[in-house]
Short mmCIF file of C-alpha atoms in Angstrom, two decimals:
data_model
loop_
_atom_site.label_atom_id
_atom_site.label_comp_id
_atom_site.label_asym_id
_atom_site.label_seq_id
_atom_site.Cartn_x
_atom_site.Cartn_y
_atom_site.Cartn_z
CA UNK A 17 0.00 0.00 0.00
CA UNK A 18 1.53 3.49 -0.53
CA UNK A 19 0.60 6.37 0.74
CA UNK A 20 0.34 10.12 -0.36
CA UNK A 21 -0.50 12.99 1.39
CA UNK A 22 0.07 17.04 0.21
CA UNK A 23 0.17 20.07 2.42
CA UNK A 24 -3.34 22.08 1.30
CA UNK A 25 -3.65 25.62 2.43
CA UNK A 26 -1.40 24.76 5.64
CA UNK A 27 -4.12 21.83 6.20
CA UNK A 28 -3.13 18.06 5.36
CA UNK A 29 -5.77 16.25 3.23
CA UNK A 30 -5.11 12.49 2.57
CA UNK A 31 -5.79 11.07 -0.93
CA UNK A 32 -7.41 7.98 -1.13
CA UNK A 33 -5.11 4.85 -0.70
CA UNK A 34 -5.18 1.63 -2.66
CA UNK A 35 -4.18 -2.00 -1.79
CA UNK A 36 -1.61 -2.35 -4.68
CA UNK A 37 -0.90 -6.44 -2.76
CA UNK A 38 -1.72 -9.33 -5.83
CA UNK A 39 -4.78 -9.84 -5.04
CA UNK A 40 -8.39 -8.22 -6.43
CA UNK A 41 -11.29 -5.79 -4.84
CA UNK A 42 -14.86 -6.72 -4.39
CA UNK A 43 -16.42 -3.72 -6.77
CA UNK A 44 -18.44 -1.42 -5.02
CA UNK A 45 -16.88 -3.06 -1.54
CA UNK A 46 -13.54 -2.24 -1.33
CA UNK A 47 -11.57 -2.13 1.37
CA UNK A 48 -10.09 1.19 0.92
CA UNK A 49 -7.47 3.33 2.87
CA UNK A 50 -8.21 6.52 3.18
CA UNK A 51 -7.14 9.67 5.13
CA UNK A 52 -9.82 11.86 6.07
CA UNK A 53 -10.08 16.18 5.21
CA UNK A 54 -8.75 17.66 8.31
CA UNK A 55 -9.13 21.71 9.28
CA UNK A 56 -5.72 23.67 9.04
CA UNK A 57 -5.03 24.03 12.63
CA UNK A 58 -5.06 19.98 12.89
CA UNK A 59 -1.43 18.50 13.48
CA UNK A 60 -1.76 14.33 13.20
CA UNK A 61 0.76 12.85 15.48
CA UNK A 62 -0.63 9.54 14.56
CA UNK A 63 -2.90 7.74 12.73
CA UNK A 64 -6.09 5.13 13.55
CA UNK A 65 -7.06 2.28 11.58
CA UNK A 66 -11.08 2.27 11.11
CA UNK A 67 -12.85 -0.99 10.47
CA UNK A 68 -16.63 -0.83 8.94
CA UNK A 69 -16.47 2.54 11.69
CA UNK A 70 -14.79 0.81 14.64
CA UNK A 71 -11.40 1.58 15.49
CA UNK A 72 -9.09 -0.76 15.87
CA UNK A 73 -5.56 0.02 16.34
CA UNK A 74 -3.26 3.85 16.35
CA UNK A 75 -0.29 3.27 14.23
CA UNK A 76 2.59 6.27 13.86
CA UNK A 77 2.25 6.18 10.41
CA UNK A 78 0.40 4.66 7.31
CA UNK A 79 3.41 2.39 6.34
CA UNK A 80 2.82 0.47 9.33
CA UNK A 81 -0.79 -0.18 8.57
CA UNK A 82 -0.12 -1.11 4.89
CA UNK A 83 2.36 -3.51 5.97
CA UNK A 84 0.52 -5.27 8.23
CA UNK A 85 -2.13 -5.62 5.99
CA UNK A 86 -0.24 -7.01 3.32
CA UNK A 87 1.06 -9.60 5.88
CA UNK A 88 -2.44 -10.68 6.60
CA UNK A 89 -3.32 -11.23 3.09
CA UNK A 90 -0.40 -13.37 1.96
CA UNK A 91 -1.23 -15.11 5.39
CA UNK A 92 -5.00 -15.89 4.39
CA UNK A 93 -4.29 -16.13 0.90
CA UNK A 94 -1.67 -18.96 1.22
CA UNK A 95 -4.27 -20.44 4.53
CA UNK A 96 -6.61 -20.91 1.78
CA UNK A 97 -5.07 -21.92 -1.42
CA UNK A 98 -6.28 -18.89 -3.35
CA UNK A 99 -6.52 -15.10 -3.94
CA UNK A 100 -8.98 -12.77 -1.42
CA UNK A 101 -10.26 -9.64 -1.06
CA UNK A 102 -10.68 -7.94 2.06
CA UNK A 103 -14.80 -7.79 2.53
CA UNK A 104 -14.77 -4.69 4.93
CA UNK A 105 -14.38 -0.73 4.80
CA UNK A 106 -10.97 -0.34 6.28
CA UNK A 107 -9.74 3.68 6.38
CA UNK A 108 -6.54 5.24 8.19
CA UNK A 109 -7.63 8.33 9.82
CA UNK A 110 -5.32 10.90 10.92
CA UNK A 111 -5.13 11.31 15.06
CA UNK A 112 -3.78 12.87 18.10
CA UNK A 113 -1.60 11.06 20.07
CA UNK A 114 -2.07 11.99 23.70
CA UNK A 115 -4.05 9.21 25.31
CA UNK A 116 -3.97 6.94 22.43
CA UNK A 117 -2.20 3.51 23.00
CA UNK A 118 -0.30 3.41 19.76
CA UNK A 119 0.58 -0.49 18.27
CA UNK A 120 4.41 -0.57 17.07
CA UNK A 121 4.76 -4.08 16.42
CA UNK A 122 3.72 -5.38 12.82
CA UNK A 123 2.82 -8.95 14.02
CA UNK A 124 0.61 -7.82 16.52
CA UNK A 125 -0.69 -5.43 14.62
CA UNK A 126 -1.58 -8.28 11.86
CA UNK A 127 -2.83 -10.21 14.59
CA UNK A 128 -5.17 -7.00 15.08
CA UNK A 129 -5.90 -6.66 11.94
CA UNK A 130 -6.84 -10.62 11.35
CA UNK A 131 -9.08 -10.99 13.89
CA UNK A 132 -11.12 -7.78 12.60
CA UNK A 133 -11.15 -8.10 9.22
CA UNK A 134 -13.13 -10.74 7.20
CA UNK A 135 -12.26 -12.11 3.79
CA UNK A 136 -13.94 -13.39 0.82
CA UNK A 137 -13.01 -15.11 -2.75
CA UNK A 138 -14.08 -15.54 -5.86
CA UNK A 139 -15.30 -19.27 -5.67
CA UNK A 140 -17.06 -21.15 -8.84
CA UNK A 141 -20.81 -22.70 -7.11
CA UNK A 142 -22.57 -25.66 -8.88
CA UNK A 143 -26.12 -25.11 -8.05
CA UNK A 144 -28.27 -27.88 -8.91
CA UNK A 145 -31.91 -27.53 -8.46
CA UNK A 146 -31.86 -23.99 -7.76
CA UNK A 147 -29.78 -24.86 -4.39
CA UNK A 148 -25.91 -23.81 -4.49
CA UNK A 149 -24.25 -27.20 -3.57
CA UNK A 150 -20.14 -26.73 -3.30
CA UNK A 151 -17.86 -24.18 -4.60
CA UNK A 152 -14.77 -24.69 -6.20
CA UNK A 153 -11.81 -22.58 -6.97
CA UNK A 154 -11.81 -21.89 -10.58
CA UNK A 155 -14.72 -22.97 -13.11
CA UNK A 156 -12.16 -25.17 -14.90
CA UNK A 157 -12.93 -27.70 -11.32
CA UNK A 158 -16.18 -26.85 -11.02
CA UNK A 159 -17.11 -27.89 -14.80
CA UNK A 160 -14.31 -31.02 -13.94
CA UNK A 161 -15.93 -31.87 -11.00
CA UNK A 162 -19.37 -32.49 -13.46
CA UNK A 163 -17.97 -34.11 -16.18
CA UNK A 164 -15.58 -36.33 -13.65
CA UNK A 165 -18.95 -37.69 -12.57
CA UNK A 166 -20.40 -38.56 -15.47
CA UNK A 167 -17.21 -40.19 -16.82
CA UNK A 168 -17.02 -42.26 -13.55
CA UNK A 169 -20.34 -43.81 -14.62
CA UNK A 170 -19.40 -44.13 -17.92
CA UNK A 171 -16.41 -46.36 -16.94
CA UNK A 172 -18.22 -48.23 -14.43
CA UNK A 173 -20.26 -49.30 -17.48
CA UNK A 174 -17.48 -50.30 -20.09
CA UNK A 175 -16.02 -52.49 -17.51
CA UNK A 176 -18.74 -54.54 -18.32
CA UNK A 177 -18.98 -57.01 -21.25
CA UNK A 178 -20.94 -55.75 -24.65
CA UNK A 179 -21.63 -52.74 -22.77
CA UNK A 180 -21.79 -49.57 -24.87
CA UNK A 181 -22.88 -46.23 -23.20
CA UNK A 182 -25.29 -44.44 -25.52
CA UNK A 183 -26.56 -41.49 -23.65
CA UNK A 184 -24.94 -39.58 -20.28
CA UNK A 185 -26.58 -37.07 -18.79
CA UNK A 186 -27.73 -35.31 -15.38
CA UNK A 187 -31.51 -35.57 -14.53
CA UNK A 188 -31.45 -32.30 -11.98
CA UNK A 189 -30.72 -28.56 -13.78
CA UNK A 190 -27.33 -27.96 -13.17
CA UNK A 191 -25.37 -24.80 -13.42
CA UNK A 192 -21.90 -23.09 -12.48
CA UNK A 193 -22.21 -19.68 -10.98
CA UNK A 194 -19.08 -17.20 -10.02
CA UNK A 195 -19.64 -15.15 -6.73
CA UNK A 196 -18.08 -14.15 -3.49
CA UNK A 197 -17.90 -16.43 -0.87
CA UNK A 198 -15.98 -17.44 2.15
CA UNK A 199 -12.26 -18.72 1.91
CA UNK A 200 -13.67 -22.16 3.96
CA UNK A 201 -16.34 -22.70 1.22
CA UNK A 202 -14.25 -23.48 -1.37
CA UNK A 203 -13.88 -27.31 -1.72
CA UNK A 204 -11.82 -29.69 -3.77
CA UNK A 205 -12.50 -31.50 -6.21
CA UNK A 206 -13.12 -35.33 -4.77
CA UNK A 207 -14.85 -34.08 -1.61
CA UNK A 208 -17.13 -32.39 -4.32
CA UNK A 209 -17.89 -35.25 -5.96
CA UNK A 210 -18.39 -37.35 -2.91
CA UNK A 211 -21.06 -34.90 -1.74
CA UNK A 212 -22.98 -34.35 -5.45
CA UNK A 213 -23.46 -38.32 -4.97
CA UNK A 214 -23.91 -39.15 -1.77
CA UNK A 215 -25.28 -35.60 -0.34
CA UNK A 216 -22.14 -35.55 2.64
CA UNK A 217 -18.67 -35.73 2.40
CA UNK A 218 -18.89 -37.76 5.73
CA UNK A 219 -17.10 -40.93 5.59
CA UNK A 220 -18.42 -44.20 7.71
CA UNK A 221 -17.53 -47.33 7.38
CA UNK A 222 -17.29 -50.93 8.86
CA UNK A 223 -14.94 -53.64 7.94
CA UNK A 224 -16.40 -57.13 7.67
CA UNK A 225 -15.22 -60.00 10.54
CA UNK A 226 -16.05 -63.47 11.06
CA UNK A 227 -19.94 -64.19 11.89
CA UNK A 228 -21.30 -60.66 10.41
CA UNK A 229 -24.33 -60.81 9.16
CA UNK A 230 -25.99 -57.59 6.90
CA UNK A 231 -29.04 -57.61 9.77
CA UNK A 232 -26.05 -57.57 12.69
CA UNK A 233 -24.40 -54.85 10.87
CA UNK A 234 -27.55 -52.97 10.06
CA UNK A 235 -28.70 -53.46 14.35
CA UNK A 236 -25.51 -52.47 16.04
CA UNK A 237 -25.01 -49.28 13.39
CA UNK A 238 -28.97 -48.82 14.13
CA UNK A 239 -30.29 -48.55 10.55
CA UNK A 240 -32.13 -51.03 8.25
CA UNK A 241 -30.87 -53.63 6.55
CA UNK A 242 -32.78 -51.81 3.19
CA UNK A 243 -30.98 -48.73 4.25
CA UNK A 244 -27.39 -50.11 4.43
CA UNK A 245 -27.99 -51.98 0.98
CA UNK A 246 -28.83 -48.54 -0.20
CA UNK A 247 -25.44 -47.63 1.17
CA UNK A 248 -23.62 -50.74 -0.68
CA UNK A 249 -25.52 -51.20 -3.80
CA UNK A 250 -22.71 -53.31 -5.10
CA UNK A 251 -23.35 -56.35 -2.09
CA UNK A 252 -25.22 -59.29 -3.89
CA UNK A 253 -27.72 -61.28 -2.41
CA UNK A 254 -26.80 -62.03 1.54
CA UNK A 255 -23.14 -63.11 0.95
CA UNK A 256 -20.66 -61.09 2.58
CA UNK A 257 -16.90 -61.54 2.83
CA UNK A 258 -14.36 -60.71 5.60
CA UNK A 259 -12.42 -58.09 5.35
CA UNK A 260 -14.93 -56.27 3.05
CA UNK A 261 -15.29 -52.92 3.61
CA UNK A 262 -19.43 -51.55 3.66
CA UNK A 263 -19.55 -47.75 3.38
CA UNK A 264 -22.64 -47.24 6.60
CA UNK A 265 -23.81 -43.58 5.03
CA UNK A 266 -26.67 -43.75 3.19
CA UNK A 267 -26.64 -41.77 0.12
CA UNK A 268 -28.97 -38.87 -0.61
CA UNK A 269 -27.11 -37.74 -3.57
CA UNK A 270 -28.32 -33.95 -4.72
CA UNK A 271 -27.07 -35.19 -8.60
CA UNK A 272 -28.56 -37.98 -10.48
CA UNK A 273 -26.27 -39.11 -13.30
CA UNK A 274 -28.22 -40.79 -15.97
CA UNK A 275 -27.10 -43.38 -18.31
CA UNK A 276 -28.68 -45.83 -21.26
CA UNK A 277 -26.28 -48.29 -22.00
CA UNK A 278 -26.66 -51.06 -24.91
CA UNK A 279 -25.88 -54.43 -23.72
CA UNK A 280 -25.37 -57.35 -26.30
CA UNK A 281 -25.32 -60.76 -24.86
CA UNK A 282 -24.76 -63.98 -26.03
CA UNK A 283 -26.72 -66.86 -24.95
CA UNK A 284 -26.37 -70.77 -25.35
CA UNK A 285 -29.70 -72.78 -26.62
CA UNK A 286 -29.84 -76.08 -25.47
CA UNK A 287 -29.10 -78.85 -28.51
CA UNK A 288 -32.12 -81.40 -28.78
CA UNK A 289 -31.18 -85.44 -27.93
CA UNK A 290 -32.63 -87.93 -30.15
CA UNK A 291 -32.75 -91.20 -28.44
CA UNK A 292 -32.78 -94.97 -30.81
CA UNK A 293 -32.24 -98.43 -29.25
CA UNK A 294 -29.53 -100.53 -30.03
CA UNK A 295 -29.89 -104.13 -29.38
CA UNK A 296 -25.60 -105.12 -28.87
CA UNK A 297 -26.11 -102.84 -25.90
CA UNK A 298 -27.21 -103.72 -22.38
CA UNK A 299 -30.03 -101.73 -20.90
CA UNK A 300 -28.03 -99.67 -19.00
CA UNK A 301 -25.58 -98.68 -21.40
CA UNK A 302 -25.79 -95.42 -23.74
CA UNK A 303 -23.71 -94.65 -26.93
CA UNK A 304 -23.42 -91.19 -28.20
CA UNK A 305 -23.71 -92.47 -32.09
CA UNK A 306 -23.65 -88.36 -32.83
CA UNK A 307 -22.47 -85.24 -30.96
CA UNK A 308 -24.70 -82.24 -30.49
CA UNK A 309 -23.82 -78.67 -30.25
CA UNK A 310 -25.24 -76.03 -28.44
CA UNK A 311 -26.83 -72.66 -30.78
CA UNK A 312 -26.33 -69.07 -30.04
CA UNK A 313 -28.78 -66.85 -29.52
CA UNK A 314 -27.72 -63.26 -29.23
CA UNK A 315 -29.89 -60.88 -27.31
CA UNK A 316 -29.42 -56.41 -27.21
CA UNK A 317 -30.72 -54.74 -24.16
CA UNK A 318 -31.61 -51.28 -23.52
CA UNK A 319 -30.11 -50.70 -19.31
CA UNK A 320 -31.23 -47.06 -17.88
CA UNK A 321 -28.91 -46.38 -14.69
CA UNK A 322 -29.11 -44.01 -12.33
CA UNK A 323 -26.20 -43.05 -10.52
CA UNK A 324 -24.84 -46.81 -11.46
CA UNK A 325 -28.17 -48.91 -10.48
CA UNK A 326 -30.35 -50.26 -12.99
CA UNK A 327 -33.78 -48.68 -12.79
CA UNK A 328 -35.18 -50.39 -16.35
CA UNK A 329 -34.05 -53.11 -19.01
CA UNK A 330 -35.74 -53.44 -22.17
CA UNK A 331 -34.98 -56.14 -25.44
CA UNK A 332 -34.26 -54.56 -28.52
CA UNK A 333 -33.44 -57.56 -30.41
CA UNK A 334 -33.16 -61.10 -30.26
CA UNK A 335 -32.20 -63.35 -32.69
CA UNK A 336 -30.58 -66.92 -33.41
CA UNK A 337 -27.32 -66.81 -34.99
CA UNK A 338 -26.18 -70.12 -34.37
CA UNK A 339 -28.97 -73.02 -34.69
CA UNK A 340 -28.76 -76.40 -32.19
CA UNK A 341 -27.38 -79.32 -33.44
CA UNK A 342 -29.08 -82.52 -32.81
CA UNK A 343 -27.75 -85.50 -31.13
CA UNK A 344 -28.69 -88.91 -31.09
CA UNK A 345 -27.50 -91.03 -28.50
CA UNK A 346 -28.45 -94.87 -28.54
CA UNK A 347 -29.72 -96.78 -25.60
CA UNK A 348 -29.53 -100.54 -25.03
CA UNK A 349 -31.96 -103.15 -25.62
CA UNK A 350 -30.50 -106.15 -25.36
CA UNK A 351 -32.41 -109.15 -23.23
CA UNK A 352 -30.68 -109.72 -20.17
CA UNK A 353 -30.10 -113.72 -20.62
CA UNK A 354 -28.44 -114.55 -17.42
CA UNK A 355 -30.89 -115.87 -14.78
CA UNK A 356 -29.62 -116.80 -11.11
CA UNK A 357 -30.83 -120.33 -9.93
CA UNK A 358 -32.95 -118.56 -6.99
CA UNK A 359 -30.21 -120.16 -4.25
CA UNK A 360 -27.21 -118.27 -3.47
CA UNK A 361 -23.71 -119.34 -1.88
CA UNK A 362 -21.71 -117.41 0.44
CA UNK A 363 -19.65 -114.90 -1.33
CA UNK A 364 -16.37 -115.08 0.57
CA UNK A 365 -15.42 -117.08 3.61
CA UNK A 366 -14.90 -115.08 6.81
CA UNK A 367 -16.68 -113.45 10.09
CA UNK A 368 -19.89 -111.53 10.04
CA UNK A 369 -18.91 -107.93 12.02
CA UNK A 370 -21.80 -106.19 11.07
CA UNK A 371 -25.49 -107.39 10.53
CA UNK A 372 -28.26 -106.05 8.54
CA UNK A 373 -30.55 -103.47 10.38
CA UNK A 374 -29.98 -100.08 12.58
CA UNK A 375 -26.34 -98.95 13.70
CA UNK A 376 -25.69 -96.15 15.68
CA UNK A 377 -25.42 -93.56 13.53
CA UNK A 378 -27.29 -95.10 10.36
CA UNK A 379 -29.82 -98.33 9.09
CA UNK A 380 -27.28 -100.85 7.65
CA UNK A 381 -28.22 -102.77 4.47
CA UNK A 382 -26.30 -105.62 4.30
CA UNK A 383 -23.89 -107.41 6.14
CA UNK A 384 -20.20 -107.06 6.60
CA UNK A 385 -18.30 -110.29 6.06
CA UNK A 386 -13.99 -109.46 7.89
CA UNK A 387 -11.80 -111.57 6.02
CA UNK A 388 -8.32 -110.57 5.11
CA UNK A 389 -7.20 -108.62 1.97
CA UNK A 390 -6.95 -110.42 -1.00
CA UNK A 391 -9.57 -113.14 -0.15
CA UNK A 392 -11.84 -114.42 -2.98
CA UNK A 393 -14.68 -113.00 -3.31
CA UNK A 394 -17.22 -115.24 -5.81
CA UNK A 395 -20.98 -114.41 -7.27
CA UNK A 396 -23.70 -115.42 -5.01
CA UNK A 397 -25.55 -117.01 -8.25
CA UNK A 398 -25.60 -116.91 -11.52
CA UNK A 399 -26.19 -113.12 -13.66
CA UNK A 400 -24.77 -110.44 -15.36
CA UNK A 401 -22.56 -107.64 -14.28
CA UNK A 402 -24.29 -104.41 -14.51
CA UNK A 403 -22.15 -102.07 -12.81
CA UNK A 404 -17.56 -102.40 -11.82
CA UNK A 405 -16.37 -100.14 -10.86
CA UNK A 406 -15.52 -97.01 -8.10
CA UNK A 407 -18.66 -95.57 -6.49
CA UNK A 408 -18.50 -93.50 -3.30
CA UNK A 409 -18.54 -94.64 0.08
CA UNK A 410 -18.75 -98.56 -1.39
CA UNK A 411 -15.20 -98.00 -3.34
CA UNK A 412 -14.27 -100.28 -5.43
CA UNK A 413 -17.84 -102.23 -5.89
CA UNK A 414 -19.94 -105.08 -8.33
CA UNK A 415 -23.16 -105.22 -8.92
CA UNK A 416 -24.63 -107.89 -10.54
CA UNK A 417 -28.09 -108.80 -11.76
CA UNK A 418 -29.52 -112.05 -11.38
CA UNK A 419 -33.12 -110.85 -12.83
CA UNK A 420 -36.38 -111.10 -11.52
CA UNK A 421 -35.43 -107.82 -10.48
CA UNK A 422 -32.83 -109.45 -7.96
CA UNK A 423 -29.16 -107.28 -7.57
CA UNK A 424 -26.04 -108.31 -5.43
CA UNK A 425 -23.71 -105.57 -4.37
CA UNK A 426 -20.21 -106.63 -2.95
CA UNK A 427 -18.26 -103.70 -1.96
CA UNK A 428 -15.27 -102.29 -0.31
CA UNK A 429 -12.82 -104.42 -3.07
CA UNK A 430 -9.12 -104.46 -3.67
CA UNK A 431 -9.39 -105.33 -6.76
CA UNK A 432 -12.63 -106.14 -9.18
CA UNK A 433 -12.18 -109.23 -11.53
CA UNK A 434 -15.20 -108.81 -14.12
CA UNK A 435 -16.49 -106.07 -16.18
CA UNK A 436 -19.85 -104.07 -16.80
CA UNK A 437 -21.55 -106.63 -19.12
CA UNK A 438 -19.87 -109.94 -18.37
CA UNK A 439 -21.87 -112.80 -17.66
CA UNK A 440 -21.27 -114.78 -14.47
CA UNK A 441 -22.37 -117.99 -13.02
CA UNK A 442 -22.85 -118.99 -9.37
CA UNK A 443 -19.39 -119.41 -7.45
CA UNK A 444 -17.28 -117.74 -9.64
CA UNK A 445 -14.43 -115.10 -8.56
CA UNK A 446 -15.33 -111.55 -9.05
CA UNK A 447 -12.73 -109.49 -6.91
CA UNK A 448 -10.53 -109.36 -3.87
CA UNK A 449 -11.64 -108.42 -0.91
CA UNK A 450 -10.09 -104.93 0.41
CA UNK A 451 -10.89 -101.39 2.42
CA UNK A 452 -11.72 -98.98 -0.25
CA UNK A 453 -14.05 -96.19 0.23
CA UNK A 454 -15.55 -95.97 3.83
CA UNK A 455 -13.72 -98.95 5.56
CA UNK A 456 -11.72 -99.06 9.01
CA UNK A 457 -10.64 -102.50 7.78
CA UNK A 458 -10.55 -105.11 5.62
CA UNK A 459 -14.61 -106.83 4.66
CA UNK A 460 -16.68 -107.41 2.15
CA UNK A 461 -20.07 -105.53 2.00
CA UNK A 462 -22.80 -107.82 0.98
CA UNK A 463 -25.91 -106.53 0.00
CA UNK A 464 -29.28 -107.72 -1.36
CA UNK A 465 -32.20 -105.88 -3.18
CA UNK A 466 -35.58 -107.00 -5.08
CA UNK A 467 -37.19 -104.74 -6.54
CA UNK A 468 -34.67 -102.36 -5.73
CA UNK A 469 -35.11 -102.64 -2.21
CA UNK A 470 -32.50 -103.77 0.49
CA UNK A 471 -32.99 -106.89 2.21
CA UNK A 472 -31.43 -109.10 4.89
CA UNK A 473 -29.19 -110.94 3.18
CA UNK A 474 -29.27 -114.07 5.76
CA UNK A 475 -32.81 -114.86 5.34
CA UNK A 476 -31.65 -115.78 1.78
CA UNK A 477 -29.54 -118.52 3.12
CA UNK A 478 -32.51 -120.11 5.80
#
């Protein structure tokens, strides 16, 4: 600030005094320095600084004033990240001395000075709505801050596969506005953002342990569950992992960012099977005599989003680019021409450690017959193998058919000696008898069934 003064007519008058510091004036509401007309016979021996009428401080001279008041706006202006302007009517009046308690130190004098005199900035408001929302620094961020949103969305959406965005907009009216406003106003950029979409810039959240649930969440943070899906519209279902992190603020977002996507999805249309009998093969035996092939059908949504969740889906299109193949798979008919005698033998020689009926834990339907591993064991009659092979808890198992809807099962083998599809008469060897699948030991598992039913397998042998 510099000041000039001229002797008039004996008298001093003051000129008006500018703030030459980097920094610009609020028109019409400038802070200005000024010295006031004084009669000739006044003498100034010092000078009072005048805040909106209210003194404030005596100074011995001008310079001291514009110093300090320079120091306070470089101070503020670097607080706040930007250029200000000092909001009041600040003028240096000339004074007398005598009972005046005159400031000489400059950094009490700021001090003065900062705790009297208010500051504003030029600040860039998005009002949406008609309601002034956050202010940013330059209208570069503010028209950023916009656009930033909409091209979060927009990426959101391409991450997605055969996702095109067609249309972005914003649903509210939106606009940028310049004006004066308070230093602590003026936000940045992601905190804008964060409260455009979620209407806070409060964060929340809760990090996902062992036995959570979304209704123990939702109790001890007292809100719904409805409301803290709202506030995680990316959790699924009921399914929650630990260490996930659920945001607990439920969004009330002043700006809706619209978005119609086109989707194009492929989807796979089951091929028909065409079934023909085959006489070589056994009932229970299939052939695949020709492969089929699933067809295509591709499919183009319309998906409106708002703010990210789907609010409507509609088909454009569908249509089959790929037609089903057919496939033809033949199923046995040949006549099952091994029929037991009706009288079985024992199928391996041994002790009975297990009988037929309830066990602890489960209903037993056969009996188990201990006998080391390795030990023959032969077909109880006469039949045909239907099933050798590994099948769950029974391991390695036979089962043979003796018809009249009669089956053996002998389980728990070492080793199986016959195939799916052999013939077999009474007495002869079929496998070894071992511990595979659920076995503590060495046994075989005998078991009977007619008409697909288990029975005791001793009142065979009465």
């Amino acid at each position: 600030m510099r000041i000039r003064s001229s002797a008039i007519g004996g008298g001093l008058r003051a000129s008006l005094l500018r703030k030459l510091v980097p920094v610009a004036f609020i028109a019409g509401a400038v802070a200005v320095l000024c010295l006031l007309s004084l009669p000739r016979q006044f003498v100034p021996t010092c000078y009072q600084i005048i805040v909106d009428g209210e003194p404030v401080a005596f100074v011995e001279n001008t310079c001291v004033a514009e110093e300090a008041l320079d120091a306070v706006m470089v101070l503020k202006s670097r607080q706040y990240g930007t250029q200000l302007e000092v909001a009041n009517e600040v003028r240096v009046s000339p004074a007398r001395s005598e009972g005046a308690k005159i400031v000489h130190n400059k950094t009490e004098l700021a001090r003065i000075l900062a705790d009297k005199i208010a500051f504003v900035a030029t600040g860039y408001v998005i009002n949406v709505s008609g309601r002034d929302v956050v202010t940013l620094a330059s209208r570069e961020e503010a028209e950023g801050v916009l656009q930033g949103l909409k091209d979060m969305f927009v990426s959101a959406a391409a991450k997605e596969p055969g996702v095109t965005v067609k249309e972005v907009s914003l649903s509210e009216n939106v606009s940028i506005a310049e004006k004066k406003v308070k230093p602590t106003s003026i936000t940045d950029v992601e905190t804008a953002k964060r409260v455009l979409l979620r209407g806070t810039d409060r964060i929340r959240t809760y990090k996902v342990s062992r036995g959570d649930s979304l209704w123990s969440i939702a109790s001890r943070s007292r809100m719904s569950v409805e409301d803290l899906r709202r506030a995680n519209p990316e959790v699924k279902g009921d399914v929650l992992q630990v260490g996930q992190t659920l945001n607990l603020v439920v969004p009330e977002p002043f700006l809706t960012v619209h978005t119609v996507e086109e989707k194009v999805v492929e989807q796979s249309i089951p091929h028909p099977v065409r079934y023909v009998t085959d006489d070589s093969l056994w009932p229970w035996q299939t052939v695949t005599q020709k492969k089929g092939k699933d067809g295509i059908r591709r499919i183009v949504y319309q998906i409106t989003r708002a703010n990210g969740i789907e609010t409507a889906r509609e088909t454009i299109s569908s249509e089959i680019i790929e037609e089903p193949v057919e496939a033809v798979v033949a199923r046995g008919s040949r006549v099952v021409s091994g029929k037991g005698t009706g009288k079985f033998v024992w199928p391996a020689r041994g002790i009975i450690t297990s009988y037929y009926g309830s066990r602890r834990r489960d209903f037993h339907q056969g009996i188990d017959i201990a006998a080391p591993t390795g030990t023959s064991v032969v077909a109880a009659d006469s039949g045909i193998v239907v099933f050798s092979g590994y099948y769950g808890g029974y391991g390695k198992v036979i089962f043979i058919d003796h018809g009249d809807d009669v089956l053996t099962i002998y389980g728990h083998n070492s080793a199986n000696l016959v195939s799916a599809g052999e013939e077999v008469k009474k007495g002869q060897v079929i496998a070894r008898v071992g511990r595979t699948g659920n076995a503590t030991g060495p046994h075989l598992h005998f078991e009977v069934r007619i008409d697909g039913r288990p029975v005791d397998p001793l009142k065979l042998y009465q």
